[in-house]
mmCIF file of C-alpha atoms and ligand atoms in Angstrom:
data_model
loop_
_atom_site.group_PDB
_atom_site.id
_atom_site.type_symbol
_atom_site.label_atom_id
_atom_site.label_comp_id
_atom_site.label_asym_id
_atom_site.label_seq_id
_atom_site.Cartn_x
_atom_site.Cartn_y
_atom_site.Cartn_z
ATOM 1 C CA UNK A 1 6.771 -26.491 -1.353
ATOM 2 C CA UNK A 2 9.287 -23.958 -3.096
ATOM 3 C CA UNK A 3 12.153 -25.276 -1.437
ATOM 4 C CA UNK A 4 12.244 -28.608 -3.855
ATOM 5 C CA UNK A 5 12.548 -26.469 -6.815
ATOM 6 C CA UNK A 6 15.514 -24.054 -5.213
ATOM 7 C CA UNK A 7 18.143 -25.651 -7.451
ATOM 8 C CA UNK A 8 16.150 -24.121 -10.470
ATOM 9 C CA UNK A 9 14.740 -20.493 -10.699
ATOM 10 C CA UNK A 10 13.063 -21.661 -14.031
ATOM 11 C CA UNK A 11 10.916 -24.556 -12.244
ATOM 12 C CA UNK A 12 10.024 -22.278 -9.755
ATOM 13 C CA UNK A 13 8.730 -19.651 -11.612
ATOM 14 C CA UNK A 14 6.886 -22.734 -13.598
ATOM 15 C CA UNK A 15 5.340 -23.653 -10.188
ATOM 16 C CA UNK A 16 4.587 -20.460 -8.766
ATOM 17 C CA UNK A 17 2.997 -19.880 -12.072
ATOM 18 C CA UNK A 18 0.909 -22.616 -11.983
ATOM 19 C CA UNK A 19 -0.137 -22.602 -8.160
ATOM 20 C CA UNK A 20 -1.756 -18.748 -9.288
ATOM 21 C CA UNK A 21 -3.397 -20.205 -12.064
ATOM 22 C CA UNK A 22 -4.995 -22.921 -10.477
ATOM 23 C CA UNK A 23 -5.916 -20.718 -7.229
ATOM 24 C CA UNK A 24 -7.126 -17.810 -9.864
ATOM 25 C CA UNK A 25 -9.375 -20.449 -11.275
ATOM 26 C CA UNK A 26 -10.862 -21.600 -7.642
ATOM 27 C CA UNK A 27 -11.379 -18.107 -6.977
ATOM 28 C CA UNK A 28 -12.805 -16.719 -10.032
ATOM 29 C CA UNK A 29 -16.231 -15.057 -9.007
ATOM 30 C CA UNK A 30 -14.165 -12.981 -6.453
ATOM 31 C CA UNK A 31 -11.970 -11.622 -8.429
ATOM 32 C CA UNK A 32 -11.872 -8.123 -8.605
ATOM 33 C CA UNK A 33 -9.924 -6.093 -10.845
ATOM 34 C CA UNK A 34 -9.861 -2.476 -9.451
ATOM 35 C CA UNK A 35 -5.611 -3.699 -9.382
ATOM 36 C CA UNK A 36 -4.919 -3.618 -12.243
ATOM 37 C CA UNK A 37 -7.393 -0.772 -13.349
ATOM 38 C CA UNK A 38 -6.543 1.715 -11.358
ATOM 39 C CA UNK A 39 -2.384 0.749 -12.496
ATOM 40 C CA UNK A 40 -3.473 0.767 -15.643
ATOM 41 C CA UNK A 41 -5.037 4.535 -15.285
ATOM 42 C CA UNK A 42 -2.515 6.134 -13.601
ATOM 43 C CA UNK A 43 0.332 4.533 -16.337
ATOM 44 C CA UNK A 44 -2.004 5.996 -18.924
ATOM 45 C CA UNK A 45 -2.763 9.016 -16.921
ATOM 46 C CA UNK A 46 0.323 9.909 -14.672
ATOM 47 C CA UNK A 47 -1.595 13.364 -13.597
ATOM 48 C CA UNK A 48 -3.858 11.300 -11.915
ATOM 49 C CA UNK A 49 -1.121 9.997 -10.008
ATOM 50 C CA UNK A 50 0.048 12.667 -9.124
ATOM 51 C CA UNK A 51 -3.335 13.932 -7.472
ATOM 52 C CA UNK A 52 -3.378 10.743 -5.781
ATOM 53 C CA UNK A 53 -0.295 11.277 -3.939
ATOM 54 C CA UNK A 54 -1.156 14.645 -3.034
ATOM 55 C CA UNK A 55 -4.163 13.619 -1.437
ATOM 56 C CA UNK A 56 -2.685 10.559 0.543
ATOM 57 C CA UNK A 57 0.175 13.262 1.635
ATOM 58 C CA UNK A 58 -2.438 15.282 3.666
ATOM 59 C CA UNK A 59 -3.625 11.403 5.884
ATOM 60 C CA UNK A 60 0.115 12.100 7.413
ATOM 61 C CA UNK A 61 -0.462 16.109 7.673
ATOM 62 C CA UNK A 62 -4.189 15.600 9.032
ATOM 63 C CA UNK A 63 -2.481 13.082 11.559
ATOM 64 C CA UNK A 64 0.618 15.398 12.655
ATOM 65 C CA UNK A 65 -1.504 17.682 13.550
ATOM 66 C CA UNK A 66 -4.260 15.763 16.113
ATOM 67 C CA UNK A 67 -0.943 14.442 17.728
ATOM 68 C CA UNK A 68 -0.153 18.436 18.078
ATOM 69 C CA UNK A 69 -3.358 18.808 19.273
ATOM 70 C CA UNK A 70 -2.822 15.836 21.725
ATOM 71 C CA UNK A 71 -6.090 14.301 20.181
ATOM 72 C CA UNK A 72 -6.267 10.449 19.925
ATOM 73 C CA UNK A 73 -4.965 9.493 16.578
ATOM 74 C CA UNK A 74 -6.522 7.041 16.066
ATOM 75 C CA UNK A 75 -10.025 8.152 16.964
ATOM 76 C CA UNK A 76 -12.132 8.537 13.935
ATOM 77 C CA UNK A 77 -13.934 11.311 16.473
ATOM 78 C CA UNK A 78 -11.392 13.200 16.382
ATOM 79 C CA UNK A 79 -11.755 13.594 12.826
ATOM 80 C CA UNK A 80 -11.085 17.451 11.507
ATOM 81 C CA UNK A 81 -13.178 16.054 8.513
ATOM 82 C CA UNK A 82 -16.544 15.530 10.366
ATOM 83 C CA UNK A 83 -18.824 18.132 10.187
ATOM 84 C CA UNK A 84 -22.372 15.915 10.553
ATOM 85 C CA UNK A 85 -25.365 16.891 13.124
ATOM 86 C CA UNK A 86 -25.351 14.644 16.416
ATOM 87 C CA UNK A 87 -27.985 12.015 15.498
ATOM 88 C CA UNK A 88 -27.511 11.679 11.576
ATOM 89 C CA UNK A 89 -24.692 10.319 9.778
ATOM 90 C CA UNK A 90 -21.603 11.659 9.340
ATOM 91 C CA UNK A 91 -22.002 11.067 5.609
ATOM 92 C CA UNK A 92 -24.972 10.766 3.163
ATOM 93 C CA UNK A 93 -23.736 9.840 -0.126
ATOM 94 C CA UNK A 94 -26.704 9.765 -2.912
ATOM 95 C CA UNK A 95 -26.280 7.074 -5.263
ATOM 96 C CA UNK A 96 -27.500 6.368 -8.617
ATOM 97 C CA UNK A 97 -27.872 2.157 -10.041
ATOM 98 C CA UNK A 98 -28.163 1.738 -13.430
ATOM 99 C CA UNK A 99 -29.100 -1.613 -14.596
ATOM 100 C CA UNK A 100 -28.564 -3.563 -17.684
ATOM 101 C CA UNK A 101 -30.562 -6.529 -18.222
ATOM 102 C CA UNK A 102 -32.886 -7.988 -14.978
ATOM 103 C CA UNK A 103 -31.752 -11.656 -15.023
ATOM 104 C CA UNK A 104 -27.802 -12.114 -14.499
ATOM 105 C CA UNK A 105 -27.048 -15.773 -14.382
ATOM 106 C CA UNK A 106 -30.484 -16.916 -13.409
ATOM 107 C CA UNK A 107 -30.894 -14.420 -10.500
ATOM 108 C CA UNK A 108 -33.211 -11.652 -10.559
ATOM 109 C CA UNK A 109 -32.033 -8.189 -10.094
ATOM 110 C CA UNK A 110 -35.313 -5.538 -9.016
ATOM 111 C CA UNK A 111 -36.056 -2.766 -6.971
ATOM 112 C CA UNK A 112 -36.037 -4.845 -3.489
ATOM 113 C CA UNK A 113 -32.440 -6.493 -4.265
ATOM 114 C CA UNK A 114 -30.988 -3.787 -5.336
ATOM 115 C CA UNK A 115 -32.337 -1.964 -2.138
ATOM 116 C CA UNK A 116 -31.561 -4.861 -0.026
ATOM 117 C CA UNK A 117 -27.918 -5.165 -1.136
ATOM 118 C CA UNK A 118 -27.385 -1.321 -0.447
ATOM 119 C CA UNK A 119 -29.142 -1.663 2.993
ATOM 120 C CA UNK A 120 -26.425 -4.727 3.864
ATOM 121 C CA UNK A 121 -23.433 -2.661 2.875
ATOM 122 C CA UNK A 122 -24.482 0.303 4.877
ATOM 123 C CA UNK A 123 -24.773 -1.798 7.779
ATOM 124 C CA UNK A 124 -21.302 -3.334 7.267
ATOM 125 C CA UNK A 125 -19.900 0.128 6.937
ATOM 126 C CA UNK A 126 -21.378 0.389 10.356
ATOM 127 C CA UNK A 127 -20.051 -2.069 11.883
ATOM 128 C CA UNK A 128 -23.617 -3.505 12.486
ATOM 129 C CA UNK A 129 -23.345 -7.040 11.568
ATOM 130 C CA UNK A 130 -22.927 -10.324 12.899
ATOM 131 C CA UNK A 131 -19.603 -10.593 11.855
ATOM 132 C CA UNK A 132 -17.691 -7.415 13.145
ATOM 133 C CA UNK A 133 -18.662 -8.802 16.522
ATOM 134 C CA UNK A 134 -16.491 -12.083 15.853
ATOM 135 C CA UNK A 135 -13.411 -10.567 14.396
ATOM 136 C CA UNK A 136 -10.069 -12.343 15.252
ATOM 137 C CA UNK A 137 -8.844 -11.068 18.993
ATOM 138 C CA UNK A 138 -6.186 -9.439 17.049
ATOM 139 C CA UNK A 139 -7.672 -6.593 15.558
ATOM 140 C CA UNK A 140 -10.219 -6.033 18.490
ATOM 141 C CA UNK A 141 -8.274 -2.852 19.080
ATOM 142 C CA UNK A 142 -8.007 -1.901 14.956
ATOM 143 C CA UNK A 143 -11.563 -3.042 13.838
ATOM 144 C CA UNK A 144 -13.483 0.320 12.599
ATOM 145 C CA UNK A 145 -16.650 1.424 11.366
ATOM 146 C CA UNK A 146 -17.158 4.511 9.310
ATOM 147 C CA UNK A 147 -20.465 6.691 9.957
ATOM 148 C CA UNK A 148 -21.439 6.341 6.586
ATOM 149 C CA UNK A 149 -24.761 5.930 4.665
ATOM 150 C CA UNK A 150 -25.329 5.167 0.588
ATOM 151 C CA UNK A 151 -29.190 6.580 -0.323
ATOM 152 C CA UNK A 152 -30.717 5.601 -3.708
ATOM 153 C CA UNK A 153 -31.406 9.673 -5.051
ATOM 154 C CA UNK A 154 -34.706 10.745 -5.003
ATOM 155 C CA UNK A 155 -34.557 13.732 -7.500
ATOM 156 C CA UNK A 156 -32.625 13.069 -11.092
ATOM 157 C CA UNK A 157 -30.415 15.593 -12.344
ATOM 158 C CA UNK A 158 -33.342 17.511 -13.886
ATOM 159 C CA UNK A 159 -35.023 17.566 -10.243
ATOM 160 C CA UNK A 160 -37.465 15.156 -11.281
ATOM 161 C CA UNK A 161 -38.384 12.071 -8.861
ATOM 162 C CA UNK A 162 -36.696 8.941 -9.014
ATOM 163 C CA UNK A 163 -36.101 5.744 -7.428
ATOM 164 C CA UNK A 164 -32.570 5.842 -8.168
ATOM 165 C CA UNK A 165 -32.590 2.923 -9.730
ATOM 166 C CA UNK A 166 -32.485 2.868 -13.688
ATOM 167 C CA UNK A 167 -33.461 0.285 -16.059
ATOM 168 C CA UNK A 168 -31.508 -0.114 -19.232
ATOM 169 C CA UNK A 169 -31.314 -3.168 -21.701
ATOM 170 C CA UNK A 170 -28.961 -5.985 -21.440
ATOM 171 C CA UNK A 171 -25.482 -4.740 -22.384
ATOM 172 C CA UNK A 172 -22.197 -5.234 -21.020
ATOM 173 C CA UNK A 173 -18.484 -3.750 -20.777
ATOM 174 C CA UNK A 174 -18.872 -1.164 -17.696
ATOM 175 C CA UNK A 175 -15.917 -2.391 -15.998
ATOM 176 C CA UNK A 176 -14.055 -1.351 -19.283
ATOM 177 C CA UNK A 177 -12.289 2.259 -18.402
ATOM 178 C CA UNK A 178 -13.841 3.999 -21.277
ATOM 179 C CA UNK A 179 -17.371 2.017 -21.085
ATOM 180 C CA UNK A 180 -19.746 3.677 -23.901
ATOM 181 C CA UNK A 181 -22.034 2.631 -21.597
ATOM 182 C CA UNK A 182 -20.439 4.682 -18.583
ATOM 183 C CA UNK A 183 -20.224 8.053 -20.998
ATOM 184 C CA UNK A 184 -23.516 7.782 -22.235
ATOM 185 C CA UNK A 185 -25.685 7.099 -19.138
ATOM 186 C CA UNK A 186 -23.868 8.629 -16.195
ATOM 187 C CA UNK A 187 -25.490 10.930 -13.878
ATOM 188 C CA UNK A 188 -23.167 14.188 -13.118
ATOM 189 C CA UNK A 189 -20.140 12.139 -10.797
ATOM 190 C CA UNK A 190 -19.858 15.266 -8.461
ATOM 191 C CA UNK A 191 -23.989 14.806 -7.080
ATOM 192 C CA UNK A 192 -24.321 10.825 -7.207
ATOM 193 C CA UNK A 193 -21.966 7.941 -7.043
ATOM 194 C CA UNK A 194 -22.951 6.298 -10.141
ATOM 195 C CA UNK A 195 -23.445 1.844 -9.814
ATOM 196 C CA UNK A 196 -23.638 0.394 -12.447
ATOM 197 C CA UNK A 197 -24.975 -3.551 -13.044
ATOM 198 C CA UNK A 198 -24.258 -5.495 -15.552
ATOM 199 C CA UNK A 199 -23.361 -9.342 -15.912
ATOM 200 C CA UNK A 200 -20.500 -9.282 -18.397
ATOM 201 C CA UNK A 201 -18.196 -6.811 -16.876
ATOM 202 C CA UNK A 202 -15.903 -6.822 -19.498
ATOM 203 C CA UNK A 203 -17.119 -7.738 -22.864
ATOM 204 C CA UNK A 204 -15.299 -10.728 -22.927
ATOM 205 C CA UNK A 205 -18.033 -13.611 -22.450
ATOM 206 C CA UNK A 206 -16.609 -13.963 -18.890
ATOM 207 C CA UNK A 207 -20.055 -13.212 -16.343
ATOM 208 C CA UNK A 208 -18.725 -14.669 -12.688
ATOM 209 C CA UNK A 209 -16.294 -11.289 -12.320
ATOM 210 C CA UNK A 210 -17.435 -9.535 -8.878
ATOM 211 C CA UNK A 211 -16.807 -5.821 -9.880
ATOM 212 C CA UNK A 212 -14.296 -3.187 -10.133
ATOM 213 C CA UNK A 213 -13.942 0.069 -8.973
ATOM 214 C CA UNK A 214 -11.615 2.871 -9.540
ATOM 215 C CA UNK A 215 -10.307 5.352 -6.496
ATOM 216 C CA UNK A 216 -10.850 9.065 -6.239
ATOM 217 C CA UNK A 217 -10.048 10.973 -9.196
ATOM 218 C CA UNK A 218 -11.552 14.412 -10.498
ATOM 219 C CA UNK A 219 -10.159 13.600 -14.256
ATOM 220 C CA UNK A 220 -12.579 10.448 -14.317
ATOM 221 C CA UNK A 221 -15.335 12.469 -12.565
ATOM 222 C CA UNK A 222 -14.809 15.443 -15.313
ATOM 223 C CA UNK A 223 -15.495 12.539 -17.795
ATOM 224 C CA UNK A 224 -18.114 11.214 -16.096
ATOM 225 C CA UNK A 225 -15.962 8.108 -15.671
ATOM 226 C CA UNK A 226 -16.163 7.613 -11.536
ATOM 227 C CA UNK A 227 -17.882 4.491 -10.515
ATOM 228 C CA UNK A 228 -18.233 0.891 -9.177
ATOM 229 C CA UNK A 229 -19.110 -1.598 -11.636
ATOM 230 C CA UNK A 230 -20.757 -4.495 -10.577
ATOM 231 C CA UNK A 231 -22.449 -7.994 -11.294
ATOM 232 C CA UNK A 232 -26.255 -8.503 -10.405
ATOM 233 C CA UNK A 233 -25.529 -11.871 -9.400
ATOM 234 C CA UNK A 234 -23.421 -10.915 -6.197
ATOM 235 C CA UNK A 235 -26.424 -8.520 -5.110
ATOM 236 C CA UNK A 236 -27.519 -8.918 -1.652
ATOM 237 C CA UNK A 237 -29.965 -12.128 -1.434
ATOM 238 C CA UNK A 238 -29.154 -13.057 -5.040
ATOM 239 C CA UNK A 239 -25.455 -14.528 -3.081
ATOM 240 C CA UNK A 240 -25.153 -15.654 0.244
ATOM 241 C CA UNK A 241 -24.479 -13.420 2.924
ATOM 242 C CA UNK A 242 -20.871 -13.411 2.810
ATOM 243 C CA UNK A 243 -20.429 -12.765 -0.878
ATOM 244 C CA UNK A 244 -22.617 -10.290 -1.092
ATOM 245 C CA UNK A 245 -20.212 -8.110 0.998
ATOM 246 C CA UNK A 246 -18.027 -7.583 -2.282
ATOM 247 C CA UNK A 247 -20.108 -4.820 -3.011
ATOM 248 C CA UNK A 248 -18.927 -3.292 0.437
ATOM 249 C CA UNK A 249 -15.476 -3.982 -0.769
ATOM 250 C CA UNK A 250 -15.793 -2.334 -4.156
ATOM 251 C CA UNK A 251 -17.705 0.964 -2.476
ATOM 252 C CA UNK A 252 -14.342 0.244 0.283
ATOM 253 C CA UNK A 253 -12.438 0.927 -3.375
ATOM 254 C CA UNK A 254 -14.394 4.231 -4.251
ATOM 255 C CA UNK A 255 -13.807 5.433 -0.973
ATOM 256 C CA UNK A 256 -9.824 5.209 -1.675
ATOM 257 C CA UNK A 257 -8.861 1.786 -0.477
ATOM 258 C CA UNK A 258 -6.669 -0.427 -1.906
ATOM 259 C CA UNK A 259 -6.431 -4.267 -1.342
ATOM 260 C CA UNK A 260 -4.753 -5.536 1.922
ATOM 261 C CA UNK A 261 -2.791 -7.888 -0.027
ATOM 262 C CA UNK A 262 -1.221 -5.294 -2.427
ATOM 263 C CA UNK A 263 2.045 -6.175 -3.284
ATOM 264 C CA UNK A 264 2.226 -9.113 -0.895
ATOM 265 C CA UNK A 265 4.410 -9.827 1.984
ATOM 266 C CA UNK A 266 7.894 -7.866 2.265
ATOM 267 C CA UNK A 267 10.465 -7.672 4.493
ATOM 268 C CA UNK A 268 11.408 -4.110 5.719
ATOM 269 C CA UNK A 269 8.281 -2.841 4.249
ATOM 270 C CA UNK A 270 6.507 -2.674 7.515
ATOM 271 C CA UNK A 271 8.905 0.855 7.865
ATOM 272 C CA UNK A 272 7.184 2.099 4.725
ATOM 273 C CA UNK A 273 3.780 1.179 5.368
ATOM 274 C CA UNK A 274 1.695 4.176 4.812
ATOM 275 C CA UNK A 275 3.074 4.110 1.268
ATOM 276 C CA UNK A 276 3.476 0.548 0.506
ATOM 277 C CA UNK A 277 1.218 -1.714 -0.094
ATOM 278 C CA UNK A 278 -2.009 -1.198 0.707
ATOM 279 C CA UNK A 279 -0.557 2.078 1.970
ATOM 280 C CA UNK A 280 -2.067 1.409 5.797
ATOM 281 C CA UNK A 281 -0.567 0.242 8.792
ATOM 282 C CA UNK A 282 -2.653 -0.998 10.706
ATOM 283 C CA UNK A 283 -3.672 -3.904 8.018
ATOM 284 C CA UNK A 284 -0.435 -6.381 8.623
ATOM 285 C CA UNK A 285 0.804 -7.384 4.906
ATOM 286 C CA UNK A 286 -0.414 -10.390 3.246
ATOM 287 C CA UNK A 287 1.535 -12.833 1.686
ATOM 288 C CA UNK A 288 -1.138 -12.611 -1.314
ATOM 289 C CA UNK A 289 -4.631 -12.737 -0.933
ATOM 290 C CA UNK A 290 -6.351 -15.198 1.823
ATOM 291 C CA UNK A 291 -9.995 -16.458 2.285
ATOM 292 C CA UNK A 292 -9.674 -17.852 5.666
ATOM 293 C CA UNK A 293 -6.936 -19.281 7.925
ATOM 294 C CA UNK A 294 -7.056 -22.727 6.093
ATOM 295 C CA UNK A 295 -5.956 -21.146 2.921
ATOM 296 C CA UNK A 296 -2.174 -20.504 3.530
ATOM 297 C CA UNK A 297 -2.247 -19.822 7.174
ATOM 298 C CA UNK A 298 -3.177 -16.855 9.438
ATOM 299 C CA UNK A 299 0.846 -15.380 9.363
ATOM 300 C CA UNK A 300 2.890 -13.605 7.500
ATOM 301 C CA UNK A 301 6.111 -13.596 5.652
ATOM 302 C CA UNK A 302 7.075 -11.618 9.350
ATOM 303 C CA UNK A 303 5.200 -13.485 11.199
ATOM 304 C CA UNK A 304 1.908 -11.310 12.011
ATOM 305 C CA UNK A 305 -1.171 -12.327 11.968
ATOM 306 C CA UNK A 306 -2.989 -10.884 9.020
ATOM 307 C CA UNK A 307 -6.498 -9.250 8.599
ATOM 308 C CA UNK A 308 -8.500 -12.007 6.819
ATOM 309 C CA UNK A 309 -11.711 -10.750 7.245
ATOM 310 C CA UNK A 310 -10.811 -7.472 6.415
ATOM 311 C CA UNK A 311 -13.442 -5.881 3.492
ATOM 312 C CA UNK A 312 -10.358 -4.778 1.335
ATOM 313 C CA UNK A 313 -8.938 -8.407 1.300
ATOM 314 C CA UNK A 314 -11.076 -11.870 -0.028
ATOM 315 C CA UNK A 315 -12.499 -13.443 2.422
ATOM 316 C CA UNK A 316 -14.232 -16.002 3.653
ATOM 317 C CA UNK A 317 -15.805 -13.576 6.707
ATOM 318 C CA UNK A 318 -16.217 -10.224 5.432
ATOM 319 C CA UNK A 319 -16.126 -8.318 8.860
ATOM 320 C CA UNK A 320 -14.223 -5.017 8.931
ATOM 321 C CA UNK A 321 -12.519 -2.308 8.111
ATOM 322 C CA UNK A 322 -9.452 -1.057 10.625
ATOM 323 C CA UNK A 323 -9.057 2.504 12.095
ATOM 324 C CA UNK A 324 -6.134 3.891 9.410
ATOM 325 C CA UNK A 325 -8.348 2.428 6.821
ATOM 326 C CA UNK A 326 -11.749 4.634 8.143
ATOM 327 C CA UNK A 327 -9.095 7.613 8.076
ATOM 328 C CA UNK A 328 -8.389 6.894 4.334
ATOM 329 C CA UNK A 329 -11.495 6.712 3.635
ATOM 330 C CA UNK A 330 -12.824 9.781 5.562
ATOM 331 C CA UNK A 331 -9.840 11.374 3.429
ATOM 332 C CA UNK A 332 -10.747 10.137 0.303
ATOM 333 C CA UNK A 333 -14.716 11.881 1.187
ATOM 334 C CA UNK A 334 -12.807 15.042 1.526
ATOM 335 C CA UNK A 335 -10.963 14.839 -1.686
ATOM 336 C CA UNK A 336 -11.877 17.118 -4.524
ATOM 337 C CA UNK A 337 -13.934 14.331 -6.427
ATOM 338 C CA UNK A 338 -16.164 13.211 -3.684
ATOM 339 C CA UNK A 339 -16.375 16.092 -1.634
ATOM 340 C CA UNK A 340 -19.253 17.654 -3.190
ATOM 341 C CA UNK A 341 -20.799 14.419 -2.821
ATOM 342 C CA UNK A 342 -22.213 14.431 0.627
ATOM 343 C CA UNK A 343 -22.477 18.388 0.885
ATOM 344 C CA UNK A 344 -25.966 19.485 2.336
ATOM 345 C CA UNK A 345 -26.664 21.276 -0.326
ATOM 346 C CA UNK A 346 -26.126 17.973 -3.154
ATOM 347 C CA UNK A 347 -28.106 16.520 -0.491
ATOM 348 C CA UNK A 348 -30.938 18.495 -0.822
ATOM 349 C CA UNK A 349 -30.642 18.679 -4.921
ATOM 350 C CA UNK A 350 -30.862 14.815 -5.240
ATOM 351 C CA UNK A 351 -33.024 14.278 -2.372
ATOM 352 C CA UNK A 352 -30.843 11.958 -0.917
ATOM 353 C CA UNK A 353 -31.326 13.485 2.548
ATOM 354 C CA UNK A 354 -34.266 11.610 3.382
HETATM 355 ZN ZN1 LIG B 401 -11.104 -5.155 -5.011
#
């Protein structure tokens, strides 16, 4: 389509343009911004940056030496990271909803959706659906599942007994970096992975956005800042079953992944791919993003066949994660801000161990 406009850069850009506007519009309850907020924070914040890059520098170290070892790369097993009993998971994070306002354009959100919705993403994470079972051929080999399970808390951070689920009224702006809603109502970020639900992410009269998340940080955790944001009327059975998988994406985000279709398709970038992109290899670049093979074709700019259904891209199949992105992610748990996390001990403070 781009060649017809070749003789002028101007009309193309025009096009181009308009071709994302229109597509932005089609896709508009999908469209999550954890992008361009987590840019934004590290422009305003370069510190936070530079702790990023310091973690992702120890995924190459942690992988140097298992190929030492002459352990499997690739094998999540092999993991220096896991420390879990044999029969439990390898991680129990304890997690925190707060709610704002019950009905979020028309649909209910209460204890069993909520619940539901968590119980769904767990299951992705685990590879335990439907769907990972019918992942393109392609990514047979890649396709991963990270031993992973989100609890609601049982204990609040005064040790009294919860549901993990808090009510608050209707109010909106959590997906806003410095949400007065997010300082004021946050349990402590290092013992629960705060959610928070509201139907207006932003304050701006917009209420189809799907959520936002921001990646590993110990700044926003200091500030009670770490989160996923996210709209009540994507929960579990409040969507249908593919859709409500974005909240597996935006947990995907918390965990330290980055869309597969960061920075689109380039060639020679494939040499660079554990820092380009979405910074993992085994995810083949996207030309931009993709919801199923109708929608601008299964290849890209090189030829390879992408990851459509992968949890970090938009999709029409949510289905899986791949094998460097578990290792991200099992990197990302041992980070600083979401170590303490899944510790036996936190475990045990926010009764999340059950
Ligand atoms: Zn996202």
């Amino acid at each position: 389509m781009m060649n017809k406009f070749n003789t002028s850069i101007l009309a193309a850009l025009v096009a181009a343009s308009s071709a994302a506007y229109a597509k932005q519009a089609e896709f508009a309850p999908h469209h999550c911004q954890a992008t361009e907020s987590n840019a934004q924070y590290y422009r305003n914040f370069p510190a936070a940056l530079t702790e990023a890059q310091a973690r992702h520098a120890r995924i190459a170290e942690v992988k140097a030496a298992r190929a030492k070892q002459g352990a499997a790369v690739e094998t999540n097993d092999a993991s220096p990271y896991v420390t879990g009993v044999a029969g439990t998971p390898t991680y129990i994070i304890p997690v925190v909803f707060h709610v704002y306002g019950t009905m979020q354009n028309g649909h209910l959100v209460n204890d069993a959706v909520i619940m539901d919705a968590l119980s769904k993403t767990n299951a992705d994470f685990k590879g335990q659906t439907a769907d990972f079972a019918d992942v393109d051929s392609e990514f047979a080999a890649v396709k991963d599942t990270l031993d992973i399970e989100f609890h609601l808390a049982s204990l609040d951070p005064d040790g009294n007994p919860t549901t993990g689920i808090i009510y608050h009224p209707e109010s909106s702006g959590a997906g806003n970096y410095s949400s007065s809603d997010v300082k004021r109502d946050h349990w402590d970020n290092y013992k629960y992975m705060n959610v928070y639900i509201q139907n207006d992410l932003y304050a701006d009269g917009v209420t189809n956005n799907s959520g936002v998340a921001w990646y590993p940080d110990t700044a926003m955790s200091d500030e009670g800042l770490a989160r996923v944001t996210y709209n009540g009327a994507y929960l579990g059975s409040n969507t249908d079953e593919n859709f409500r998988s974005v909240l597996t994406h935006e947990f995907g985000h918390f965990l330290d992944l980055i869309h597969t279709f960061e920075g689109g398709c380039k060639r020679g970038a494939n040499r660079r791919c554990s820092t380009t992109g979405d910074d993992i290899c085994d995810t083949p670049q996207q030309n931009g993003w993709q919801m199923n093979p109708g929608d601008g074709g299964v290849l890209n700019c090189l030829g390879e066949t992408i990851n459509w259904q992968n949890f970090m891209a938009y999709s029409d199949q949510y289905a899986n994660y791949t094998q460097d992105q578990v290792d991200r992610m099992v990197n990302g748990l041992s980070s600083a801000a979401r170590n303490t996390l899944w510790s036996p001990a936190n475990l045990a403070a926010t009764g999340a161990d059950n």
